[in-house]
mmCIF file with all atom_site columns, C-alpha atoms in Angstrom:
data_model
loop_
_atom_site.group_PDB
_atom_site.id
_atom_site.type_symbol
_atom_site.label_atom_id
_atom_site.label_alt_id
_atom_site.label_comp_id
_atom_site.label_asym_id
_atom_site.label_entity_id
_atom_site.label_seq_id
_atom_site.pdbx_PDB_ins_code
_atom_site.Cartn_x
_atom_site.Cartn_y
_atom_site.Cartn_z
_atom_site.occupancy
_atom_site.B_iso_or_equiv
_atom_site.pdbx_formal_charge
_atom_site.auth_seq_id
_atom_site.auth_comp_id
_atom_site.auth_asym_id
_atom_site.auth_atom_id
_atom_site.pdbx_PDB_model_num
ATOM 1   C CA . UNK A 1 1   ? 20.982  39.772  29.239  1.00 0.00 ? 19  UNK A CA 1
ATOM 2   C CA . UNK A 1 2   ? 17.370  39.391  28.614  1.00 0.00 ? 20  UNK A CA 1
ATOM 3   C CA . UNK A 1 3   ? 18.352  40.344  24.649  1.00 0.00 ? 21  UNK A CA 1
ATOM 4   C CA . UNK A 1 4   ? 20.612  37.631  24.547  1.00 0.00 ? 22  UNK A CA 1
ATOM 5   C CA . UNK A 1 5   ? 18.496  35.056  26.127  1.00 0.00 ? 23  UNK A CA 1
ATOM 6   C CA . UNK A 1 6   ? 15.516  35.964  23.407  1.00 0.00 ? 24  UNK A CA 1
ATOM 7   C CA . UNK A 1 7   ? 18.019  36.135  20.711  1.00 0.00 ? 25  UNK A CA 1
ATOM 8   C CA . UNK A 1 8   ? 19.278  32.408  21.681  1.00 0.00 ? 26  UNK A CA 1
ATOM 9   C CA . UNK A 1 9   ? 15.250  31.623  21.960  1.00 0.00 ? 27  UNK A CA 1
ATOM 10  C CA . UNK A 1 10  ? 14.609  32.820  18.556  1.00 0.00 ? 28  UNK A CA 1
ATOM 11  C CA . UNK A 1 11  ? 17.683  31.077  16.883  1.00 0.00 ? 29  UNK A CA 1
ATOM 12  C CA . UNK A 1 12  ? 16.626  27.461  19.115  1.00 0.00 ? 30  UNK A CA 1
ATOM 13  C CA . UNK A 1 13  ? 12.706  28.144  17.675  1.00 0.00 ? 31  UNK A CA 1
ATOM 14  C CA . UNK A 1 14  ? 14.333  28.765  14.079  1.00 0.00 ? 32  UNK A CA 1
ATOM 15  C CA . UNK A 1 15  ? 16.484  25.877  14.155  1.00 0.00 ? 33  UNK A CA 1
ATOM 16  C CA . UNK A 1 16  ? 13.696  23.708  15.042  1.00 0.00 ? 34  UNK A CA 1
ATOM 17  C CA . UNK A 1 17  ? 10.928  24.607  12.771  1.00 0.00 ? 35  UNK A CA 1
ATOM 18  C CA . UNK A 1 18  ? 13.552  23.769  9.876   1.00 0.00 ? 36  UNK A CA 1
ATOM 19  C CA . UNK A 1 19  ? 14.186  21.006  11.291  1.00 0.00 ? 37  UNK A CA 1
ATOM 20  C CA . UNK A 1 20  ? 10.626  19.923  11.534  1.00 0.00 ? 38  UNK A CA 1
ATOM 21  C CA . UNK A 1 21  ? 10.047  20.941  7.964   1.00 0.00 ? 39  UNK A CA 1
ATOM 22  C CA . UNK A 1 22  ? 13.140  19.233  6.709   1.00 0.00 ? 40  UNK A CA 1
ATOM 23  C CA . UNK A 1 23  ? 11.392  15.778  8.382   1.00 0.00 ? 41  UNK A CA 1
ATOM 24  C CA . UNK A 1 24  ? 8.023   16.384  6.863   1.00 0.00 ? 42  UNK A CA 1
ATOM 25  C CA . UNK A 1 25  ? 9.595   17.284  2.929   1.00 0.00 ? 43  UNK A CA 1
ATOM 26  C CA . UNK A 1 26  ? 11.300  14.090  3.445   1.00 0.00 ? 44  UNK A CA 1
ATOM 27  C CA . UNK A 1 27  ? 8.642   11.590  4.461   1.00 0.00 ? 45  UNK A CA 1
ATOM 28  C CA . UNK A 1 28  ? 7.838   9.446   1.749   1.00 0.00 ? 46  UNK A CA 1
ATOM 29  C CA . UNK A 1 29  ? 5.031   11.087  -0.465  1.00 0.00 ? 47  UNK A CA 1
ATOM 30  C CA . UNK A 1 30  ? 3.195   7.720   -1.688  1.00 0.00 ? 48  UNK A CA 1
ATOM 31  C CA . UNK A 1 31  ? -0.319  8.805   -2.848  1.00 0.00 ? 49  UNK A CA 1
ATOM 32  C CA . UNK A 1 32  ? -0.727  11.164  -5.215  1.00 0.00 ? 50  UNK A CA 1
ATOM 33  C CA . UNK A 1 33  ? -4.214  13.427  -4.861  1.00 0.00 ? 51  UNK A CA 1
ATOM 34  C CA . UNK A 1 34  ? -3.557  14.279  -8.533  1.00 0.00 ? 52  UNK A CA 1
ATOM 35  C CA . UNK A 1 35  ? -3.683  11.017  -10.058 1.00 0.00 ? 53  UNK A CA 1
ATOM 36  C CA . UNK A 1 36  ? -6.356  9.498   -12.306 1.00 0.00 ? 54  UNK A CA 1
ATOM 37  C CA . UNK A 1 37  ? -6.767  6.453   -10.626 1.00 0.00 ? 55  UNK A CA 1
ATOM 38  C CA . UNK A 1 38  ? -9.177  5.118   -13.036 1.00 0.00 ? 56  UNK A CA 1
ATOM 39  C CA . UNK A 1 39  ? -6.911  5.531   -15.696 1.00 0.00 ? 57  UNK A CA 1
ATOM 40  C CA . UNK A 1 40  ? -3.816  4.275   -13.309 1.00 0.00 ? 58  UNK A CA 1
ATOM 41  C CA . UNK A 1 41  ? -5.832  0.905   -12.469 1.00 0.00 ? 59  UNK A CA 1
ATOM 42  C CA . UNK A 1 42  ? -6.552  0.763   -16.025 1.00 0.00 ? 60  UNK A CA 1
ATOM 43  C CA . UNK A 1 43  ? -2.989  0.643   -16.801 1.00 0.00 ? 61  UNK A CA 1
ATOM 44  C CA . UNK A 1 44  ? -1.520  -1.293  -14.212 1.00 0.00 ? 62  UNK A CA 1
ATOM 45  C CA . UNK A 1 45  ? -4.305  -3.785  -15.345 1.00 0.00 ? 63  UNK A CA 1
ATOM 46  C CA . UNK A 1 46  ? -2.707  -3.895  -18.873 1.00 0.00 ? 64  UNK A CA 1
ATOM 47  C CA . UNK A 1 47  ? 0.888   -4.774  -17.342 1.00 0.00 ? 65  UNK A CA 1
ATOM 48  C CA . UNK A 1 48  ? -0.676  -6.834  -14.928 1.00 0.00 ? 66  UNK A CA 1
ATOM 49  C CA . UNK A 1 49  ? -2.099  -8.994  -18.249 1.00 0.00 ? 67  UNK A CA 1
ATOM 50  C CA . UNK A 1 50  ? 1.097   -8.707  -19.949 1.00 0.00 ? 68  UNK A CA 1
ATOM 51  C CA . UNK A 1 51  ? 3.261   -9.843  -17.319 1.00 0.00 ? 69  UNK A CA 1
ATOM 52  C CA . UNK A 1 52  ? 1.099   -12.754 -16.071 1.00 0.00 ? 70  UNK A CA 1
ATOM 53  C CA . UNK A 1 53  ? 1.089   -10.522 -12.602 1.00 0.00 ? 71  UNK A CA 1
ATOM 54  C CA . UNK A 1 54  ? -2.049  -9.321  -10.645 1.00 0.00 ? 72  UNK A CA 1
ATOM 55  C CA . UNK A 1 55  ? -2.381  -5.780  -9.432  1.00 0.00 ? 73  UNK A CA 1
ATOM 56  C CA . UNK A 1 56  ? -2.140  -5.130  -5.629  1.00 0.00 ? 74  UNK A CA 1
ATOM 57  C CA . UNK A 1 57  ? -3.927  -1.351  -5.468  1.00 0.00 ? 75  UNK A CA 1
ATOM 58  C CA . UNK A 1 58  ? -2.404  -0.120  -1.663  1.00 0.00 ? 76  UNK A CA 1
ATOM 59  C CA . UNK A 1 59  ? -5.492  2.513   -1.176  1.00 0.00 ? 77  UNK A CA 1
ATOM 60  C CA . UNK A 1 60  ? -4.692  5.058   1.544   1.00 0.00 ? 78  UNK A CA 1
ATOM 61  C CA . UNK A 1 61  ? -2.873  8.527   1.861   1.00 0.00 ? 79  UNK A CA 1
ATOM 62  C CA . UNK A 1 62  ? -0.017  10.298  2.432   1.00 0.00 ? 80  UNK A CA 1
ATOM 63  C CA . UNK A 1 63  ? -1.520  11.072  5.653   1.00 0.00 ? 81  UNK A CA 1
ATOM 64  C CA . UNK A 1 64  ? -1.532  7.512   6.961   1.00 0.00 ? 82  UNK A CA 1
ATOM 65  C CA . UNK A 1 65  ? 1.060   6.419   9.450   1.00 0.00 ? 83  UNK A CA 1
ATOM 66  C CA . UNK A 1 66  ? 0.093   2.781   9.191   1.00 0.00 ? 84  UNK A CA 1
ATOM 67  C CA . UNK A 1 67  ? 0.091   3.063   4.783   1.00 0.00 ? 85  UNK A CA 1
ATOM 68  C CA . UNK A 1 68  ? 3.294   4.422   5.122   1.00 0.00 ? 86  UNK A CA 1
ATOM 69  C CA . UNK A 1 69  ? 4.556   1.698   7.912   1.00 0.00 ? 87  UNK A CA 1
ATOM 70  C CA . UNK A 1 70  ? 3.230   -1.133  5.728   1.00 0.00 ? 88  UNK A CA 1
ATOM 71  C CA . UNK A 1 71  ? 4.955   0.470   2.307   1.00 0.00 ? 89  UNK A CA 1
ATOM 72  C CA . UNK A 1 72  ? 8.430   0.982   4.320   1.00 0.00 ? 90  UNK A CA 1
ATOM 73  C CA . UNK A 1 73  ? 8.206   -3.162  5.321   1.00 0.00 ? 91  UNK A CA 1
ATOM 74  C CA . UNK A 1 74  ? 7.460   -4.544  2.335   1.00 0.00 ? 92  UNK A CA 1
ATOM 75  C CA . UNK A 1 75  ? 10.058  -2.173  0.522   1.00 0.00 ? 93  UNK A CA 1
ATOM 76  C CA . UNK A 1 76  ? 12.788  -3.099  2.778   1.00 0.00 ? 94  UNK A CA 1
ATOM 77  C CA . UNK A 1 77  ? 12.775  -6.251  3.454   1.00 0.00 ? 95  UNK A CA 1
ATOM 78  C CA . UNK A 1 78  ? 14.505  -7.827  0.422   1.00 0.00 ? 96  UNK A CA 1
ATOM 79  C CA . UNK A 1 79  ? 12.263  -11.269 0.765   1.00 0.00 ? 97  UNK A CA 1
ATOM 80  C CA . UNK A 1 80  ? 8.758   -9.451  0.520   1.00 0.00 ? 98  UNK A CA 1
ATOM 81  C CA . UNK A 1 81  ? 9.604   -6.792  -2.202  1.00 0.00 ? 99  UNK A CA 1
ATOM 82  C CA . UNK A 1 82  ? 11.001  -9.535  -4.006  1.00 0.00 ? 100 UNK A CA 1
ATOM 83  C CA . UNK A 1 83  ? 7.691   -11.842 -3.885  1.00 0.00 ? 101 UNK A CA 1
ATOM 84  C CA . UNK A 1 84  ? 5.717   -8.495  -4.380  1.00 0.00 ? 102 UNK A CA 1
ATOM 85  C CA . UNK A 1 85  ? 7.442   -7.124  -6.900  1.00 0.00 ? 103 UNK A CA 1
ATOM 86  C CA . UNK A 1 86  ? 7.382   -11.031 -9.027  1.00 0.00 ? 104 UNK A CA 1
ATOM 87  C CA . UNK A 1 87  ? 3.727   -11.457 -8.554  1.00 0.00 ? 105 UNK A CA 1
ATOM 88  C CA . UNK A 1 88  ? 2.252   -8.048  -8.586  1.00 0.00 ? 106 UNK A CA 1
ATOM 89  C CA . UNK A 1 89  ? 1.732   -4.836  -10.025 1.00 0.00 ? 107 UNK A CA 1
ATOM 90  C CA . UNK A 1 90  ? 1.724   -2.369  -7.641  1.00 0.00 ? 108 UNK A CA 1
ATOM 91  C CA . UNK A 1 91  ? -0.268  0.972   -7.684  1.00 0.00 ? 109 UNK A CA 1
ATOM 92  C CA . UNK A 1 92  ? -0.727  3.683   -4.701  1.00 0.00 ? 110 UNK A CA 1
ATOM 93  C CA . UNK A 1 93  ? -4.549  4.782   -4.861  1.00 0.00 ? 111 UNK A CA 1
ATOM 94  C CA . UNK A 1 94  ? -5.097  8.234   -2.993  1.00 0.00 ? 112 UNK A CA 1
ATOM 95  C CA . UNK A 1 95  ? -7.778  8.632   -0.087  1.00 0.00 ? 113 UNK A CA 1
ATOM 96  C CA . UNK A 1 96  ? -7.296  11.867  1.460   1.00 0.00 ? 114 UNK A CA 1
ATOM 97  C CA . UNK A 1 97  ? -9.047  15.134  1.714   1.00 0.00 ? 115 UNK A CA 1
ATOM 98  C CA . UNK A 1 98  ? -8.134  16.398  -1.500  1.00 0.00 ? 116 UNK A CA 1
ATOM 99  C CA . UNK A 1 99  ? -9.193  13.260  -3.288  1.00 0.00 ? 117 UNK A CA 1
ATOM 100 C CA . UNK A 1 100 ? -11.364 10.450  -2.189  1.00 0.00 ? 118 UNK A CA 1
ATOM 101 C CA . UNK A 1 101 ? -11.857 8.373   -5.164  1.00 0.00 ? 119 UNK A CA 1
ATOM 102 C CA . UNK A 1 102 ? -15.230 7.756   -4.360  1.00 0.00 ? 120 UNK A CA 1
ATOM 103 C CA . UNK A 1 103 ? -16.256 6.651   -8.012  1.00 0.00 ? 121 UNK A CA 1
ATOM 104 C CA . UNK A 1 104 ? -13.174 4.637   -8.251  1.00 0.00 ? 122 UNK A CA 1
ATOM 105 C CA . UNK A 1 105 ? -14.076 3.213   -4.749  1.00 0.00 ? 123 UNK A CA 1
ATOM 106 C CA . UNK A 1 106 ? -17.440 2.259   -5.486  1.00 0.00 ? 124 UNK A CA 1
ATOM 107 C CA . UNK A 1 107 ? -16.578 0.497   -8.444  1.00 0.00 ? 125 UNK A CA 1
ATOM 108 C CA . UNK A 1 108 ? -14.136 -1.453  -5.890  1.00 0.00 ? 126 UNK A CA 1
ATOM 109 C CA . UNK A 1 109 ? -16.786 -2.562  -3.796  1.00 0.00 ? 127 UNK A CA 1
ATOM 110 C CA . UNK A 1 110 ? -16.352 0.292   -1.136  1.00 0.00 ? 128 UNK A CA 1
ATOM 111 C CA . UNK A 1 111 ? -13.270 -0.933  0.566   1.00 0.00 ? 129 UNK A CA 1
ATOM 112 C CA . UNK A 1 112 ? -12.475 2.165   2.328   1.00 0.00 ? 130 UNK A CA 1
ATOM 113 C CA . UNK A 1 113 ? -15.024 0.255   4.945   1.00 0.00 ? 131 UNK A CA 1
ATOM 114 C CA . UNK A 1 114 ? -11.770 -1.465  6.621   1.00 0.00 ? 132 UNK A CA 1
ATOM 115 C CA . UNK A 1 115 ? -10.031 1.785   7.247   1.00 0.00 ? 133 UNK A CA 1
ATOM 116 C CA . UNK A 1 116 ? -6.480  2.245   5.723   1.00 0.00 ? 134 UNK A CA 1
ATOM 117 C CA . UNK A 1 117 ? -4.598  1.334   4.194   1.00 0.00 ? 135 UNK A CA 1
ATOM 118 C CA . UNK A 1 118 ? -6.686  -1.025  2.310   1.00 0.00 ? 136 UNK A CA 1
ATOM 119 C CA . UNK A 1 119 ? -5.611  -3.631  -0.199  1.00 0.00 ? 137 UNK A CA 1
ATOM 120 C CA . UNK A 1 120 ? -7.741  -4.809  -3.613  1.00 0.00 ? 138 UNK A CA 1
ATOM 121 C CA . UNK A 1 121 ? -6.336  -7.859  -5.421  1.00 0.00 ? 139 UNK A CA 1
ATOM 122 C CA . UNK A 1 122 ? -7.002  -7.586  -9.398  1.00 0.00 ? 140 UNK A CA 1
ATOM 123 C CA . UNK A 1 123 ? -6.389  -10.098 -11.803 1.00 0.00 ? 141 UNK A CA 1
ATOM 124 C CA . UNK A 1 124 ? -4.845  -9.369  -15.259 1.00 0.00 ? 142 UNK A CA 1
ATOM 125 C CA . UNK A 1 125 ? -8.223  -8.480  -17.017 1.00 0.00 ? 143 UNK A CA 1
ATOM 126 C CA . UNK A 1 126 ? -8.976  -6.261  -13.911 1.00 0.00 ? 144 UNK A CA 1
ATOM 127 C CA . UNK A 1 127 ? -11.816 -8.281  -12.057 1.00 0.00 ? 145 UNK A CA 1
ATOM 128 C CA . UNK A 1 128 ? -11.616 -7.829  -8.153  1.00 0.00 ? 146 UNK A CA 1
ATOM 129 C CA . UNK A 1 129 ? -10.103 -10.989 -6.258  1.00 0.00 ? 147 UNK A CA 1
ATOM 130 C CA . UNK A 1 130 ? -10.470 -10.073 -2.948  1.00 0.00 ? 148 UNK A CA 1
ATOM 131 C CA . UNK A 1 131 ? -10.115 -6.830  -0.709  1.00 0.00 ? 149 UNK A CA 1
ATOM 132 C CA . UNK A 1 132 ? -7.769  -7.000  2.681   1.00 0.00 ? 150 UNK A CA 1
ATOM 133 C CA . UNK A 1 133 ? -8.354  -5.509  5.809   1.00 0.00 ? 151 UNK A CA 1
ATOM 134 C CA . UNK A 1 134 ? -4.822  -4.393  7.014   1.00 0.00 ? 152 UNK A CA 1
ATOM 135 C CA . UNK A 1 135 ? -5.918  -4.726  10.702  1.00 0.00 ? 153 UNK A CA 1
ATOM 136 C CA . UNK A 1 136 ? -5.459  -8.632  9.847   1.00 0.00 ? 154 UNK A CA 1
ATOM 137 C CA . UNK A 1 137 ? -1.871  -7.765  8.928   1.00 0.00 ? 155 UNK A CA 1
ATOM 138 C CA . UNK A 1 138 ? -0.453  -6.317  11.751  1.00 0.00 ? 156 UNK A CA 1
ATOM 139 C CA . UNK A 1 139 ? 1.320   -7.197  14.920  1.00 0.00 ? 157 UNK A CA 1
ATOM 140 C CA . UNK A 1 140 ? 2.241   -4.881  17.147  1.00 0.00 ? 158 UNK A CA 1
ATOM 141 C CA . UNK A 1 141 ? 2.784   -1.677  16.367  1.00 0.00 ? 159 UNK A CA 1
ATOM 142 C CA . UNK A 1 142 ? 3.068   -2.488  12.402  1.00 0.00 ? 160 UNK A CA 1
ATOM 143 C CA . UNK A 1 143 ? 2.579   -5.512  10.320  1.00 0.00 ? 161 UNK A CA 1
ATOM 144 C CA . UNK A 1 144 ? 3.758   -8.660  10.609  1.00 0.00 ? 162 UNK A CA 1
ATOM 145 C CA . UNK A 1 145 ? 6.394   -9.708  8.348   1.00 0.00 ? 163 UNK A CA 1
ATOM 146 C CA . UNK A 1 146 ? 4.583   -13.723 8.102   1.00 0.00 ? 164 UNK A CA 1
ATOM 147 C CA . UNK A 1 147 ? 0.953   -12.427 7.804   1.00 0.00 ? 165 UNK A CA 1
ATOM 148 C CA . UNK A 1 148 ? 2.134   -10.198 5.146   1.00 0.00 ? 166 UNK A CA 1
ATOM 149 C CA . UNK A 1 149 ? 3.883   -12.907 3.244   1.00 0.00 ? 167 UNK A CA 1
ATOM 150 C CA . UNK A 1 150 ? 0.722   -15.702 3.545   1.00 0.00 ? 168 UNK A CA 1
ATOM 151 C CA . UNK A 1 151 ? -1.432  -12.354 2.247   1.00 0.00 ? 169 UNK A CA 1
ATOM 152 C CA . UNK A 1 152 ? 0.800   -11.846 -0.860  1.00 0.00 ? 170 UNK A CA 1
ATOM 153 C CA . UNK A 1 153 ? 0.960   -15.664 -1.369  1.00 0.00 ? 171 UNK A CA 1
ATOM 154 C CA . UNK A 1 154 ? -2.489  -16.523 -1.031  1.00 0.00 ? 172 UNK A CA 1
ATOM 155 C CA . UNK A 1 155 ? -3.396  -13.881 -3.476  1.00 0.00 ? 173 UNK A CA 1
ATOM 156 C CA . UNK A 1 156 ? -0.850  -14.606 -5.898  1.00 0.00 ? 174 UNK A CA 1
ATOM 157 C CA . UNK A 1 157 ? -1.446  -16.169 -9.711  1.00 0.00 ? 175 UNK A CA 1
ATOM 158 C CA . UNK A 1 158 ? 0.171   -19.150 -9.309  1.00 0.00 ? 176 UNK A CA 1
ATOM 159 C CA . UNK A 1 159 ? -2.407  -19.570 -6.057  1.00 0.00 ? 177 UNK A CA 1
ATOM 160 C CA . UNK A 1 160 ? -5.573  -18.720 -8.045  1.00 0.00 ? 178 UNK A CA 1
ATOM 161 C CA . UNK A 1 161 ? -3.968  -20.697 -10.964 1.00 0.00 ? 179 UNK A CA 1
ATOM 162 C CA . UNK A 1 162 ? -6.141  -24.325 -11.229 1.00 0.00 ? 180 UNK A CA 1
ATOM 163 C CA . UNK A 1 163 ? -3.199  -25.850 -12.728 1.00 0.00 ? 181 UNK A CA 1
ATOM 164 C CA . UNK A 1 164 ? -1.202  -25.416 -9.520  1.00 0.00 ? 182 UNK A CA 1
ATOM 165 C CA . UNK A 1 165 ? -3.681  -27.973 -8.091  1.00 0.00 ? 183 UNK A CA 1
ATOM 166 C CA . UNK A 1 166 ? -4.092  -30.331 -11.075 1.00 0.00 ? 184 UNK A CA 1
ATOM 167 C CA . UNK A 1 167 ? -0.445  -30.664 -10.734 1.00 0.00 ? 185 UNK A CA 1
ATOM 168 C CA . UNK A 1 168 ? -0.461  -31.673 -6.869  1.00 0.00 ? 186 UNK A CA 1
ATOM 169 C CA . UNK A 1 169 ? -3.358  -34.005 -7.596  1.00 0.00 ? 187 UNK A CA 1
ATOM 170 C CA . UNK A 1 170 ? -1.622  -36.086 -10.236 1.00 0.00 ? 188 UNK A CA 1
ATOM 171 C CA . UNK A 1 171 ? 1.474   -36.454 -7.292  1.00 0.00 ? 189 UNK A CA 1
ATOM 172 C CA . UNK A 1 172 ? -0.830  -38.450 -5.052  1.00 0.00 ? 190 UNK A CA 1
#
């Protein structure tokens, strides 16, 4: 009996560490520790230009529940991937143990000071527009949907772009 019972044990533990693996391969892998982020910015810079887009640089890790909350939001829900995805470039900088960016970070202006995830706003020729803490995004237990929006909008070209203004100043 007692042969049985640890045989059953050993098949339950089995069962469960695959199953525990199986969750983990399947999580989203976001950041990459690998990447030349220099060299990524510098490229997503070049679209950014060429498309008339900014760059939204999403610094955290793979290790981040809240990086990986915000990314599953604003890739599911059809209205802010949409807006993102029309007024943006978007690149995943790493922060994690194997790779910390620090060079790339410092030329940022050291935004890693807000925790993560983190978000830097470039403009097509790669100047810094402003950095976000994501603390000022969330609600709850993630981020809120509105906040997120205003954030994106806000930050946008047509919102940094004078001519948006000229045009609402000739209306009155």
């Amino acid at each position: 009996m007692k042969k049985i019972l640890f045989i059953i044990a050993v098949i339950a533990f089995s069962i469960t560490a695959k199953a525990q693996e199986t969750v983990k391969s399947e999580a989203p892998k976001l950041y990459n520790p690998a990447a030349d982020a220099k060299a990524d910015i510098a490229a997503a810079v070049k679209t950014a230009q060429a498309q008339h887009k900014n760059v939204l640089l999403q610094i955290g890790g793979n290790w981040c529940s809240w990086c990986l909350l915000f990314n599953g939001l604003v890739t599911k829900d059809a209205e802010l991937n949409k807006f993102m995805n029309d007024n943006y470039v978007v690149l995943h900088v790493n922060y994690s143990k194997e790779n910390t960016n620090d060079k790339v970070l410092a030329d940022l202006g050291y935004p890693q000071r807000f925790g993560f995830p983190v978000f830097v706003v470039l403009d097509g020729k790669g100047n810094r527009l402003h950095t976000q803490n994501s603390s000022y995004l969330e609600e709850g237990k993630g981020h809120s949907k509105a906040k997120v929006m205003e954030f994106f909008e806000n930050w946008s070209p047509k919102a940094l772009d004078p001519k948006t203004y000229e045009d609402k100043a000739k209306t009155k």
